[in-house]
N, C-alpha and C. Protein backbone atom coordinates (compact mmCIF):
# COMPACT_ATOMS: atom_id res chain seq x y z
N MET A 1 -120.90 -6.01 -34.30
CA MET A 1 -121.39 -7.34 -34.64
C MET A 1 -121.55 -8.16 -33.38
N ALA A 2 -122.63 -8.89 -33.29
CA ALA A 2 -122.89 -9.67 -32.10
C ALA A 2 -121.85 -10.78 -31.95
N ARG A 3 -121.51 -11.09 -30.70
CA ARG A 3 -120.56 -12.16 -30.46
C ARG A 3 -121.22 -13.49 -30.80
N TRP A 4 -120.50 -14.33 -31.51
CA TRP A 4 -121.10 -15.56 -32.05
C TRP A 4 -120.45 -16.81 -31.48
N GLU A 5 -119.30 -16.65 -30.78
CA GLU A 5 -118.57 -17.81 -30.30
C GLU A 5 -119.33 -18.49 -29.16
N ASN A 6 -119.18 -19.80 -29.10
CA ASN A 6 -119.79 -20.56 -28.02
C ASN A 6 -119.06 -20.29 -26.71
N GLU A 7 -119.79 -20.34 -25.62
CA GLU A 7 -119.22 -20.24 -24.30
C GLU A 7 -119.62 -21.50 -23.53
N ARG A 8 -119.26 -21.56 -22.27
CA ARG A 8 -119.55 -22.76 -21.49
C ARG A 8 -121.00 -22.74 -21.04
N ARG A 9 -121.87 -23.06 -21.95
CA ARG A 9 -123.30 -23.13 -21.69
C ARG A 9 -123.85 -24.39 -22.33
N THR A 10 -125.08 -24.73 -21.96
CA THR A 10 -125.70 -25.88 -22.58
C THR A 10 -125.98 -25.56 -24.04
N SER A 11 -126.18 -26.59 -24.84
CA SER A 11 -126.44 -26.37 -26.26
C SER A 11 -127.71 -25.56 -26.47
N GLU A 12 -128.70 -25.77 -25.61
CA GLU A 12 -129.94 -25.00 -25.75
C GLU A 12 -129.72 -23.54 -25.41
N GLN A 13 -128.91 -23.26 -24.39
CA GLN A 13 -128.60 -21.88 -24.03
C GLN A 13 -127.82 -21.19 -25.14
N VAL A 14 -126.86 -21.91 -25.71
CA VAL A 14 -126.07 -21.34 -26.81
C VAL A 14 -126.98 -21.04 -27.99
N ARG A 15 -127.89 -21.96 -28.30
CA ARG A 15 -128.80 -21.73 -29.43
C ARG A 15 -129.67 -20.50 -29.19
N GLU A 16 -130.16 -20.33 -27.96
CA GLU A 16 -131.02 -19.18 -27.66
C GLU A 16 -130.24 -17.88 -27.75
N ILE A 17 -128.98 -17.89 -27.30
CA ILE A 17 -128.14 -16.69 -27.40
C ILE A 17 -127.97 -16.30 -28.87
N LYS A 18 -127.72 -17.29 -29.70
CA LYS A 18 -127.52 -17.01 -31.12
C LYS A 18 -128.82 -16.57 -31.78
N ARG A 19 -129.92 -17.18 -31.36
CA ARG A 19 -131.21 -16.77 -31.92
C ARG A 19 -131.50 -15.31 -31.57
N GLN A 20 -131.22 -14.92 -30.34
CA GLN A 20 -131.43 -13.53 -29.94
C GLN A 20 -130.53 -12.58 -30.71
N ALA A 21 -129.30 -13.03 -31.02
CA ALA A 21 -128.40 -12.21 -31.83
C ALA A 21 -128.98 -12.00 -33.22
N VAL A 22 -129.56 -13.05 -33.79
CA VAL A 22 -130.20 -12.94 -35.11
C VAL A 22 -131.36 -11.95 -35.05
N LEU A 23 -132.21 -12.09 -34.03
CA LEU A 23 -133.38 -11.22 -33.92
C LEU A 23 -132.96 -9.76 -33.72
N LYS A 24 -131.94 -9.54 -32.91
CA LYS A 24 -131.50 -8.17 -32.65
C LYS A 24 -130.91 -7.54 -33.90
N GLU A 25 -130.09 -8.29 -34.62
CA GLU A 25 -129.49 -7.75 -35.84
C GLU A 25 -130.54 -7.48 -36.91
N ALA A 26 -131.50 -8.40 -37.03
CA ALA A 26 -132.58 -8.20 -38.00
C ALA A 26 -133.41 -6.98 -37.63
N SER A 27 -133.68 -6.82 -36.35
CA SER A 27 -134.45 -5.67 -35.90
C SER A 27 -133.73 -4.37 -36.25
N ARG A 28 -132.42 -4.34 -36.05
CA ARG A 28 -131.65 -3.15 -36.42
C ARG A 28 -131.74 -2.87 -37.91
N ALA A 29 -131.66 -3.94 -38.69
CA ALA A 29 -131.73 -3.78 -40.15
C ALA A 29 -133.10 -3.26 -40.57
N PHE A 30 -134.16 -3.77 -39.94
CA PHE A 30 -135.51 -3.27 -40.25
C PHE A 30 -135.59 -1.79 -39.95
N GLY A 31 -134.98 -1.38 -38.83
CA GLY A 31 -135.00 0.03 -38.46
C GLY A 31 -134.24 0.90 -39.45
N ARG A 32 -133.13 0.36 -39.99
CA ARG A 32 -132.32 1.15 -40.93
C ARG A 32 -132.91 1.18 -42.32
N LYS A 33 -133.35 0.04 -42.82
CA LYS A 33 -133.72 -0.10 -44.23
C LYS A 33 -135.21 -0.38 -44.46
N GLY A 34 -135.93 -0.70 -43.39
CA GLY A 34 -137.32 -1.09 -43.55
C GLY A 34 -137.45 -2.60 -43.74
N TYR A 35 -138.58 -3.12 -43.39
CA TYR A 35 -138.79 -4.57 -43.44
C TYR A 35 -138.66 -5.11 -44.86
N HIS A 36 -139.32 -4.48 -45.81
CA HIS A 36 -139.35 -5.02 -47.17
C HIS A 36 -138.01 -4.86 -47.89
N ASN A 37 -137.19 -3.93 -47.44
CA ASN A 37 -135.88 -3.72 -48.08
C ASN A 37 -134.75 -4.50 -47.40
N THR A 38 -135.10 -5.28 -46.39
CA THR A 38 -134.10 -6.07 -45.68
C THR A 38 -134.29 -7.55 -46.01
N SER A 39 -133.23 -8.20 -46.42
CA SER A 39 -133.29 -9.63 -46.72
C SER A 39 -132.58 -10.42 -45.63
N LEU A 40 -132.86 -11.71 -45.57
CA LEU A 40 -132.14 -12.56 -44.64
C LEU A 40 -130.66 -12.64 -45.01
N ASP A 41 -130.34 -12.47 -46.29
CA ASP A 41 -128.93 -12.39 -46.69
C ASP A 41 -128.24 -11.21 -46.00
N ASP A 42 -128.94 -10.07 -45.91
CA ASP A 42 -128.38 -8.90 -45.23
C ASP A 42 -128.07 -9.22 -43.78
N VAL A 43 -129.01 -9.88 -43.11
CA VAL A 43 -128.85 -10.22 -41.70
C VAL A 43 -127.69 -11.19 -41.52
N ALA A 44 -127.64 -12.21 -42.37
CA ALA A 44 -126.56 -13.21 -42.28
C ALA A 44 -125.19 -12.55 -42.47
N ARG A 45 -125.09 -11.65 -43.47
CA ARG A 45 -123.81 -10.98 -43.71
C ARG A 45 -123.37 -10.15 -42.51
N SER A 46 -124.31 -9.48 -41.89
CA SER A 46 -123.96 -8.62 -40.76
C SER A 46 -123.49 -9.44 -39.56
N LEU A 47 -123.93 -10.69 -39.47
CA LEU A 47 -123.49 -11.58 -38.39
C LEU A 47 -122.29 -12.44 -38.80
N ASN A 48 -121.90 -12.30 -40.07
CA ASN A 48 -120.78 -13.07 -40.60
C ASN A 48 -121.04 -14.57 -40.54
N ILE A 49 -122.25 -14.95 -40.90
CA ILE A 49 -122.63 -16.36 -40.99
C ILE A 49 -123.31 -16.59 -42.32
N SER A 50 -123.51 -17.85 -42.67
CA SER A 50 -124.19 -18.16 -43.92
C SER A 50 -125.70 -18.08 -43.73
N LYS A 51 -126.41 -17.89 -44.85
CA LYS A 51 -127.86 -17.86 -44.77
C LYS A 51 -128.39 -19.20 -44.28
N GLY A 52 -127.73 -20.29 -44.67
CA GLY A 52 -128.14 -21.61 -44.20
C GLY A 52 -128.06 -21.73 -42.70
N THR A 53 -127.00 -21.17 -42.11
CA THR A 53 -126.87 -21.17 -40.65
C THR A 53 -127.98 -20.37 -40.00
N LEU A 54 -128.37 -19.28 -40.64
CA LEU A 54 -129.44 -18.43 -40.12
C LEU A 54 -130.73 -19.22 -39.93
N TYR A 55 -130.99 -20.14 -40.84
CA TYR A 55 -132.23 -20.91 -40.77
C TYR A 55 -132.24 -21.90 -39.61
N ASN A 56 -131.14 -22.06 -38.93
CA ASN A 56 -131.14 -22.88 -37.71
C ASN A 56 -131.82 -22.16 -36.55
N TYR A 57 -132.02 -20.85 -36.70
CA TYR A 57 -132.51 -20.04 -35.59
C TYR A 57 -133.84 -19.35 -35.88
N VAL A 58 -134.14 -19.10 -37.13
CA VAL A 58 -135.43 -18.51 -37.50
C VAL A 58 -135.95 -19.19 -38.75
N ARG A 59 -137.25 -19.26 -38.86
CA ARG A 59 -137.86 -19.91 -40.01
C ARG A 59 -137.82 -19.01 -41.23
N ASP A 60 -138.13 -17.72 -41.03
CA ASP A 60 -138.19 -16.78 -42.15
C ASP A 60 -138.31 -15.36 -41.62
N LYS A 61 -138.43 -14.40 -42.53
CA LYS A 61 -138.54 -12.99 -42.13
C LYS A 61 -139.81 -12.73 -41.34
N GLN A 62 -140.88 -13.44 -41.65
CA GLN A 62 -142.14 -13.20 -40.95
C GLN A 62 -142.04 -13.56 -39.47
N GLU A 63 -141.28 -14.59 -39.17
CA GLU A 63 -141.07 -14.94 -37.76
C GLU A 63 -140.33 -13.82 -37.04
N ILE A 64 -139.30 -13.26 -37.69
CA ILE A 64 -138.56 -12.15 -37.10
C ILE A 64 -139.47 -10.95 -36.91
N LEU A 65 -140.29 -10.67 -37.91
CA LEU A 65 -141.21 -9.54 -37.82
C LEU A 65 -142.16 -9.68 -36.63
N PHE A 66 -142.66 -10.89 -36.42
CA PHE A 66 -143.57 -11.13 -35.30
C PHE A 66 -142.85 -10.93 -33.98
N GLU A 67 -141.59 -11.37 -33.89
CA GLU A 67 -140.82 -11.16 -32.67
C GLU A 67 -140.61 -9.66 -32.41
N CYS A 68 -140.41 -8.88 -33.47
CA CYS A 68 -140.27 -7.43 -33.32
C CYS A 68 -141.57 -6.81 -32.81
N HIS A 69 -142.68 -7.30 -33.34
CA HIS A 69 -143.99 -6.84 -32.86
C HIS A 69 -144.14 -7.13 -31.37
N LYS A 70 -143.79 -8.34 -30.98
CA LYS A 70 -143.94 -8.70 -29.57
C LYS A 70 -143.06 -7.82 -28.68
N GLU A 71 -141.87 -7.50 -29.16
CA GLU A 71 -140.99 -6.63 -28.37
C GLU A 71 -141.61 -5.24 -28.20
N ALA A 72 -142.16 -4.69 -29.28
CA ALA A 72 -142.81 -3.37 -29.19
C ALA A 72 -143.99 -3.42 -28.23
N LEU A 73 -144.75 -4.50 -28.27
CA LEU A 73 -145.91 -4.62 -27.40
C LEU A 73 -145.50 -4.85 -25.95
N ASP A 74 -144.39 -5.54 -25.75
CA ASP A 74 -143.86 -5.69 -24.39
C ASP A 74 -143.45 -4.34 -23.82
N ILE A 75 -142.87 -3.49 -24.68
CA ILE A 75 -142.52 -2.13 -24.25
C ILE A 75 -143.78 -1.37 -23.86
N GLY A 76 -144.84 -1.56 -24.64
CA GLY A 76 -146.11 -0.91 -24.31
C GLY A 76 -146.65 -1.35 -22.97
N ASP A 77 -146.58 -2.64 -22.69
CA ASP A 77 -147.05 -3.14 -21.40
C ASP A 77 -146.21 -2.56 -20.25
N ALA A 78 -144.90 -2.49 -20.47
CA ALA A 78 -144.02 -1.92 -19.44
C ALA A 78 -144.33 -0.44 -19.22
N ALA A 79 -144.68 0.27 -20.29
CA ALA A 79 -145.03 1.69 -20.17
C ALA A 79 -146.28 1.87 -19.33
N MET A 80 -147.26 1.00 -19.52
CA MET A 80 -148.50 1.08 -18.74
C MET A 80 -148.21 0.83 -17.26
N GLU A 81 -147.37 -0.15 -16.98
CA GLU A 81 -147.01 -0.46 -15.60
C GLU A 81 -146.27 0.71 -14.96
N TYR A 82 -145.33 1.29 -15.71
CA TYR A 82 -144.55 2.42 -15.20
C TYR A 82 -145.46 3.61 -14.90
N ALA A 83 -146.41 3.87 -15.76
CA ALA A 83 -147.26 5.06 -15.62
C ALA A 83 -148.34 4.89 -14.55
N SER A 84 -148.61 3.68 -14.15
CA SER A 84 -149.71 3.44 -13.21
C SER A 84 -149.47 4.09 -11.85
N ARG A 85 -148.24 4.47 -11.55
CA ARG A 85 -147.93 5.08 -10.25
C ARG A 85 -148.40 6.53 -10.15
N ALA A 86 -148.67 7.16 -11.29
CA ALA A 86 -149.08 8.58 -11.29
C ALA A 86 -150.50 8.73 -10.77
N GLU A 87 -150.81 9.90 -10.25
CA GLU A 87 -152.11 10.11 -9.61
C GLU A 87 -153.18 10.58 -10.57
N THR A 88 -152.84 11.38 -11.57
CA THR A 88 -153.85 11.92 -12.48
C THR A 88 -153.75 11.25 -13.85
N GLY A 89 -154.84 11.32 -14.59
CA GLY A 89 -154.84 10.75 -15.93
C GLY A 89 -153.83 11.42 -16.83
N ALA A 90 -153.69 12.75 -16.71
CA ALA A 90 -152.74 13.48 -17.55
C ALA A 90 -151.31 13.05 -17.27
N GLU A 91 -150.98 12.89 -15.99
CA GLU A 91 -149.61 12.49 -15.65
C GLU A 91 -149.36 11.04 -16.04
N GLN A 92 -150.35 10.18 -15.89
CA GLN A 92 -150.21 8.81 -16.36
C GLN A 92 -149.92 8.77 -17.86
N LEU A 93 -150.69 9.56 -18.59
CA LEU A 93 -150.51 9.60 -20.04
C LEU A 93 -149.12 10.11 -20.41
N ARG A 94 -148.66 11.15 -19.73
CA ARG A 94 -147.35 11.72 -20.02
C ARG A 94 -146.24 10.70 -19.73
N LEU A 95 -146.32 10.04 -18.58
CA LEU A 95 -145.30 9.05 -18.23
C LEU A 95 -145.30 7.87 -19.19
N ALA A 96 -146.49 7.41 -19.55
CA ALA A 96 -146.59 6.27 -20.45
C ALA A 96 -146.01 6.59 -21.82
N ILE A 97 -146.34 7.75 -22.36
CA ILE A 97 -145.86 8.12 -23.68
C ILE A 97 -144.36 8.37 -23.67
N ARG A 98 -143.86 9.02 -22.61
CA ARG A 98 -142.43 9.29 -22.53
C ARG A 98 -141.63 7.98 -22.43
N PHE A 99 -142.11 7.07 -21.58
CA PHE A 99 -141.45 5.77 -21.42
C PHE A 99 -141.45 5.00 -22.73
N TYR A 100 -142.62 4.94 -23.36
CA TYR A 100 -142.77 4.18 -24.61
C TYR A 100 -141.91 4.79 -25.71
N LEU A 101 -141.95 6.11 -25.82
CA LEU A 101 -141.17 6.80 -26.85
C LEU A 101 -139.68 6.50 -26.71
N GLU A 102 -139.16 6.65 -25.51
CA GLU A 102 -137.73 6.49 -25.31
C GLU A 102 -137.26 5.09 -25.69
N ARG A 103 -138.00 4.09 -25.27
CA ARG A 103 -137.56 2.72 -25.53
C ARG A 103 -137.83 2.29 -26.97
N ILE A 104 -138.85 2.83 -27.58
CA ILE A 104 -139.10 2.52 -28.99
C ILE A 104 -138.00 3.14 -29.86
N VAL A 105 -137.58 4.35 -29.53
CA VAL A 105 -136.53 5.00 -30.31
C VAL A 105 -135.21 4.25 -30.13
N GLU A 106 -134.99 3.67 -28.95
CA GLU A 106 -133.80 2.87 -28.73
C GLU A 106 -133.81 1.60 -29.57
N ASN A 107 -135.00 1.17 -29.97
CA ASN A 107 -135.13 -0.04 -30.79
C ASN A 107 -136.03 0.27 -31.98
N LEU A 108 -135.46 0.91 -32.99
CA LEU A 108 -136.25 1.34 -34.13
C LEU A 108 -136.82 0.16 -34.92
N GLY A 109 -136.18 -1.00 -34.81
CA GLY A 109 -136.70 -2.17 -35.51
C GLY A 109 -138.06 -2.56 -34.99
N ALA A 110 -138.23 -2.54 -33.68
CA ALA A 110 -139.53 -2.86 -33.09
C ALA A 110 -140.57 -1.84 -33.53
N CYS A 111 -140.17 -0.58 -33.58
CA CYS A 111 -141.10 0.46 -34.00
C CYS A 111 -141.46 0.32 -35.48
N ALA A 112 -140.44 0.07 -36.31
CA ALA A 112 -140.69 -0.08 -37.74
C ALA A 112 -141.62 -1.25 -38.02
N ALA A 113 -141.52 -2.30 -37.22
CA ALA A 113 -142.35 -3.48 -37.42
C ALA A 113 -143.83 -3.17 -37.26
N LEU A 114 -144.16 -2.17 -36.43
CA LEU A 114 -145.57 -1.86 -36.17
C LEU A 114 -146.29 -1.39 -37.43
N LEU A 115 -145.55 -0.88 -38.40
CA LEU A 115 -146.16 -0.42 -39.65
C LEU A 115 -146.36 -1.55 -40.64
N GLU A 116 -145.88 -2.74 -40.30
CA GLU A 116 -145.90 -3.87 -41.24
C GLU A 116 -146.80 -5.00 -40.75
N VAL A 117 -147.86 -4.66 -40.05
CA VAL A 117 -148.71 -5.70 -39.49
C VAL A 117 -149.33 -6.58 -40.57
N ASP A 118 -149.58 -6.02 -41.74
CA ASP A 118 -150.21 -6.80 -42.82
C ASP A 118 -149.25 -7.83 -43.42
N ALA A 119 -147.95 -7.71 -43.13
CA ALA A 119 -146.98 -8.67 -43.64
C ALA A 119 -146.89 -9.92 -42.76
N LEU A 120 -147.52 -9.89 -41.60
CA LEU A 120 -147.50 -11.04 -40.70
C LEU A 120 -148.38 -12.17 -41.22
N ARG A 121 -148.10 -13.38 -40.77
CA ARG A 121 -149.00 -14.50 -41.03
C ARG A 121 -150.34 -14.22 -40.35
N PRO A 122 -151.43 -14.74 -40.90
CA PRO A 122 -152.76 -14.42 -40.33
C PRO A 122 -152.87 -14.64 -38.83
N ASP A 123 -152.41 -15.77 -38.32
CA ASP A 123 -152.52 -16.04 -36.88
C ASP A 123 -151.67 -15.06 -36.07
N ASP A 124 -150.46 -14.80 -36.55
CA ASP A 124 -149.59 -13.84 -35.87
C ASP A 124 -150.19 -12.44 -35.93
N ARG A 125 -150.76 -12.09 -37.08
CA ARG A 125 -151.38 -10.77 -37.22
C ARG A 125 -152.54 -10.61 -36.24
N ASP A 126 -153.36 -11.63 -36.11
CA ASP A 126 -154.49 -11.56 -35.18
C ASP A 126 -154.00 -11.36 -33.74
N ALA A 127 -152.94 -12.10 -33.38
CA ALA A 127 -152.40 -11.98 -32.02
C ALA A 127 -151.82 -10.59 -31.78
N ALA A 128 -151.10 -10.06 -32.76
CA ALA A 128 -150.49 -8.74 -32.62
C ALA A 128 -151.55 -7.65 -32.55
N VAL A 129 -152.56 -7.76 -33.40
CA VAL A 129 -153.63 -6.75 -33.42
C VAL A 129 -154.41 -6.77 -32.10
N GLU A 130 -154.64 -7.95 -31.56
CA GLU A 130 -155.37 -8.06 -30.30
C GLU A 130 -154.59 -7.40 -29.16
N ARG A 131 -153.29 -7.67 -29.11
CA ARG A 131 -152.48 -7.05 -28.06
C ARG A 131 -152.38 -5.55 -28.26
N ARG A 132 -152.25 -5.11 -29.49
CA ARG A 132 -152.17 -3.67 -29.75
C ARG A 132 -153.48 -2.99 -29.36
N ARG A 133 -154.58 -3.66 -29.62
CA ARG A 133 -155.87 -3.09 -29.24
C ARG A 133 -155.94 -2.89 -27.72
N GLY A 134 -155.41 -3.87 -26.98
CA GLY A 134 -155.40 -3.73 -25.52
C GLY A 134 -154.55 -2.56 -25.07
N PHE A 135 -153.41 -2.35 -25.71
CA PHE A 135 -152.54 -1.22 -25.38
C PHE A 135 -153.25 0.10 -25.66
N GLU A 136 -153.89 0.19 -26.83
CA GLU A 136 -154.60 1.41 -27.19
C GLU A 136 -155.76 1.68 -26.24
N GLN A 137 -156.44 0.64 -25.80
CA GLN A 137 -157.53 0.81 -24.85
C GLN A 137 -157.02 1.32 -23.50
N SER A 138 -155.82 0.88 -23.12
CA SER A 138 -155.23 1.37 -21.87
C SER A 138 -154.92 2.86 -21.96
N ILE A 139 -154.40 3.30 -23.11
CA ILE A 139 -154.14 4.73 -23.30
C ILE A 139 -155.45 5.50 -23.30
N SER A 140 -156.45 4.96 -23.99
CA SER A 140 -157.76 5.61 -24.02
C SER A 140 -158.33 5.76 -22.61
N ALA A 141 -158.15 4.75 -21.78
CA ALA A 141 -158.65 4.80 -20.40
C ALA A 141 -157.93 5.90 -19.61
N MET A 142 -156.65 6.11 -19.88
CA MET A 142 -155.93 7.19 -19.22
C MET A 142 -156.50 8.55 -19.61
N VAL A 143 -156.85 8.68 -20.90
CA VAL A 143 -157.46 9.93 -21.36
C VAL A 143 -158.80 10.15 -20.66
N GLU A 144 -159.60 9.10 -20.60
CA GLU A 144 -160.90 9.21 -19.92
C GLU A 144 -160.72 9.58 -18.45
N ARG A 145 -159.71 8.98 -17.82
CA ARG A 145 -159.45 9.28 -16.41
C ARG A 145 -159.03 10.74 -16.26
N GLY A 146 -158.21 11.23 -17.20
CA GLY A 146 -157.77 12.62 -17.13
C GLY A 146 -158.91 13.60 -17.33
N ILE A 147 -159.84 13.26 -18.21
CA ILE A 147 -161.02 14.11 -18.40
C ILE A 147 -161.86 14.13 -17.13
N ALA A 148 -162.03 12.95 -16.52
CA ALA A 148 -162.86 12.84 -15.32
C ALA A 148 -162.24 13.57 -14.13
N ASP A 149 -160.91 13.52 -13.99
CA ASP A 149 -160.30 14.16 -12.82
C ASP A 149 -159.91 15.61 -13.09
N GLY A 150 -160.18 16.09 -14.32
CA GLY A 150 -159.95 17.50 -14.63
C GLY A 150 -158.54 17.84 -15.06
N SER A 151 -157.66 16.84 -15.18
CA SER A 151 -156.29 17.13 -15.57
C SER A 151 -156.13 17.23 -17.08
N LEU A 152 -157.11 16.73 -17.85
CA LEU A 152 -157.14 16.88 -19.30
C LEU A 152 -158.38 17.66 -19.70
N LYS A 153 -158.33 18.27 -20.85
CA LYS A 153 -159.44 19.09 -21.33
C LYS A 153 -160.69 18.24 -21.51
N SER A 154 -161.81 18.82 -21.18
CA SER A 154 -163.08 18.13 -21.41
C SER A 154 -163.38 18.13 -22.91
N GLY A 155 -164.16 17.17 -23.34
CA GLY A 155 -164.55 17.11 -24.74
C GLY A 155 -163.58 16.40 -25.65
N LEU A 156 -162.45 15.91 -25.11
CA LEU A 156 -161.51 15.18 -25.94
C LEU A 156 -162.10 13.84 -26.37
N ASP A 157 -161.78 13.42 -27.59
CA ASP A 157 -162.15 12.09 -28.07
C ASP A 157 -160.98 11.17 -27.73
N PRO A 158 -161.14 10.26 -26.76
CA PRO A 158 -160.01 9.43 -26.34
C PRO A 158 -159.35 8.65 -27.47
N MET A 159 -160.13 8.07 -28.36
CA MET A 159 -159.52 7.28 -29.43
C MET A 159 -158.83 8.16 -30.46
N LEU A 160 -159.30 9.38 -30.65
CA LEU A 160 -158.59 10.30 -31.54
C LEU A 160 -157.24 10.67 -30.94
N VAL A 161 -157.20 10.85 -29.62
CA VAL A 161 -155.93 11.10 -28.94
C VAL A 161 -154.99 9.91 -29.16
N VAL A 162 -155.50 8.71 -28.98
CA VAL A 162 -154.70 7.50 -29.16
C VAL A 162 -154.12 7.46 -30.57
N ARG A 163 -154.95 7.67 -31.57
CA ARG A 163 -154.51 7.57 -32.96
C ARG A 163 -153.50 8.66 -33.30
N THR A 164 -153.70 9.84 -32.76
CA THR A 164 -152.76 10.94 -33.02
C THR A 164 -151.39 10.64 -32.41
N VAL A 165 -151.40 10.20 -31.16
CA VAL A 165 -150.15 9.91 -30.46
C VAL A 165 -149.43 8.74 -31.13
N MET A 166 -150.14 7.65 -31.37
CA MET A 166 -149.49 6.47 -31.94
C MET A 166 -149.05 6.71 -33.38
N GLY A 167 -149.81 7.52 -34.11
CA GLY A 167 -149.40 7.85 -35.47
C GLY A 167 -148.07 8.59 -35.48
N ALA A 168 -147.91 9.53 -34.56
CA ALA A 168 -146.66 10.29 -34.48
C ALA A 168 -145.50 9.38 -34.08
N ILE A 169 -145.73 8.48 -33.14
CA ILE A 169 -144.66 7.59 -32.68
C ILE A 169 -144.28 6.59 -33.77
N ASN A 170 -145.29 6.01 -34.41
CA ASN A 170 -145.02 4.97 -35.42
C ASN A 170 -144.28 5.51 -36.65
N TRP A 171 -144.31 6.81 -36.84
CA TRP A 171 -143.64 7.40 -38.00
C TRP A 171 -142.17 7.68 -37.73
N ILE A 172 -141.73 7.56 -36.50
CA ILE A 172 -140.35 7.91 -36.13
C ILE A 172 -139.30 7.19 -36.98
N PRO A 173 -139.44 5.87 -37.25
CA PRO A 173 -138.40 5.21 -38.05
C PRO A 173 -138.19 5.81 -39.43
N ARG A 174 -139.21 6.53 -39.95
CA ARG A 174 -139.09 7.10 -41.28
C ARG A 174 -138.13 8.29 -41.32
N TRP A 175 -137.90 8.92 -40.17
CA TRP A 175 -137.08 10.12 -40.20
C TRP A 175 -135.97 10.17 -39.15
N TYR A 176 -136.06 9.37 -38.10
CA TYR A 176 -135.09 9.50 -37.01
C TYR A 176 -133.72 8.94 -37.40
N ASP A 177 -132.69 9.75 -37.17
CA ASP A 177 -131.31 9.35 -37.40
C ASP A 177 -130.53 9.62 -36.12
N PRO A 178 -130.07 8.57 -35.42
CA PRO A 178 -129.40 8.79 -34.14
C PRO A 178 -128.14 9.64 -34.25
N ASP A 179 -127.57 9.76 -35.44
CA ASP A 179 -126.37 10.57 -35.62
C ASP A 179 -126.69 12.05 -35.84
N ARG A 180 -127.97 12.34 -36.11
CA ARG A 180 -128.33 13.72 -36.45
C ARG A 180 -129.34 14.32 -35.46
N HIS A 181 -130.10 13.48 -34.79
CA HIS A 181 -131.17 13.99 -33.93
C HIS A 181 -130.85 13.78 -32.45
N GLN A 182 -131.79 14.20 -31.62
CA GLN A 182 -131.60 14.10 -30.17
C GLN A 182 -131.45 12.64 -29.74
N SER A 183 -130.96 12.49 -28.53
CA SER A 183 -130.89 11.15 -27.95
C SER A 183 -132.32 10.65 -27.71
N PRO A 184 -132.50 9.34 -27.54
CA PRO A 184 -133.84 8.83 -27.25
C PRO A 184 -134.50 9.51 -26.06
N THR A 185 -133.73 9.77 -25.00
CA THR A 185 -134.31 10.42 -23.81
C THR A 185 -134.74 11.84 -24.13
N GLU A 186 -133.88 12.60 -24.80
CA GLU A 186 -134.22 13.98 -25.15
C GLU A 186 -135.42 14.03 -26.08
N LEU A 187 -135.45 13.13 -27.06
CA LEU A 187 -136.56 13.10 -28.00
C LEU A 187 -137.87 12.76 -27.29
N SER A 188 -137.82 11.81 -26.35
CA SER A 188 -139.04 11.41 -25.66
C SER A 188 -139.61 12.56 -24.85
N VAL A 189 -138.75 13.36 -24.23
CA VAL A 189 -139.21 14.50 -23.44
C VAL A 189 -139.83 15.55 -24.36
N GLU A 190 -139.14 15.88 -25.45
CA GLU A 190 -139.63 16.93 -26.35
C GLU A 190 -140.92 16.52 -27.05
N MET A 191 -140.96 15.30 -27.57
CA MET A 191 -142.15 14.87 -28.30
C MET A 191 -143.34 14.67 -27.37
N SER A 192 -143.12 14.12 -26.19
CA SER A 192 -144.25 13.95 -25.27
C SER A 192 -144.83 15.30 -24.88
N GLY A 193 -143.96 16.30 -24.75
CA GLY A 193 -144.46 17.64 -24.46
C GLY A 193 -145.29 18.19 -25.60
N MET A 194 -144.81 18.04 -26.83
CA MET A 194 -145.56 18.53 -27.98
C MET A 194 -146.92 17.83 -28.09
N LEU A 195 -146.93 16.54 -27.83
CA LEU A 195 -148.17 15.77 -28.00
C LEU A 195 -149.18 16.04 -26.89
N LEU A 196 -148.70 16.36 -25.69
CA LEU A 196 -149.60 16.42 -24.54
C LEU A 196 -149.93 17.82 -24.06
N ASP A 197 -149.07 18.79 -24.35
CA ASP A 197 -149.33 20.13 -23.82
C ASP A 197 -150.66 20.70 -24.32
N GLY A 198 -151.06 20.31 -25.51
CA GLY A 198 -152.34 20.79 -26.03
C GLY A 198 -153.54 20.07 -25.48
N LEU A 199 -153.30 19.01 -24.72
CA LEU A 199 -154.41 18.22 -24.16
C LEU A 199 -154.71 18.55 -22.72
N THR A 200 -153.72 19.07 -22.01
CA THR A 200 -153.88 19.27 -20.58
C THR A 200 -154.75 20.49 -20.27
N ALA A 201 -155.48 20.38 -19.18
CA ALA A 201 -156.34 21.49 -18.76
C ALA A 201 -155.51 22.59 -18.17
N ALA A 202 -155.98 23.81 -18.29
CA ALA A 202 -155.25 24.96 -17.75
C ALA A 202 -155.25 24.88 -16.23
């Protein structure tokens, strides 16, 4: 359970710490039970606070869902930055997917949120879809670069690669159990190999 006691900080800092605790606990609950099966009552109970207190930090479940989306998209941006150091398109793609996979598995709530884009408010949905489109275009560009430099097979459809990879990743919350399966690092290595070995040129 997240620590809830006040420390020697300003009231605004204390409020932000508590808000982050709410978001983190809600994200975990989304990962365990799914967005639609998780209530704010569940989140409040896990933090040992009242539902009324919870509303001091978040407006509703949709706000939490949008924050989870933003976290997943931030991970995507970090994956692109991390992979940019590689020389070939294939290696960029491998590094990006491995980085993204590992951190998404560490935060299943952020991953689970990606399947619930239609539950967002219209403005939030538009913002999330636009950012996700940019992430997918970056992956597609890596595929195109790999085809051009010969590190990936010729004739690949970049957007089909994107949809295949992201479909596999987005489904992880439906089956992944940290008590039964590999660690996030081990899973990221194994899955990235399965997804990419069939794409690389001989």
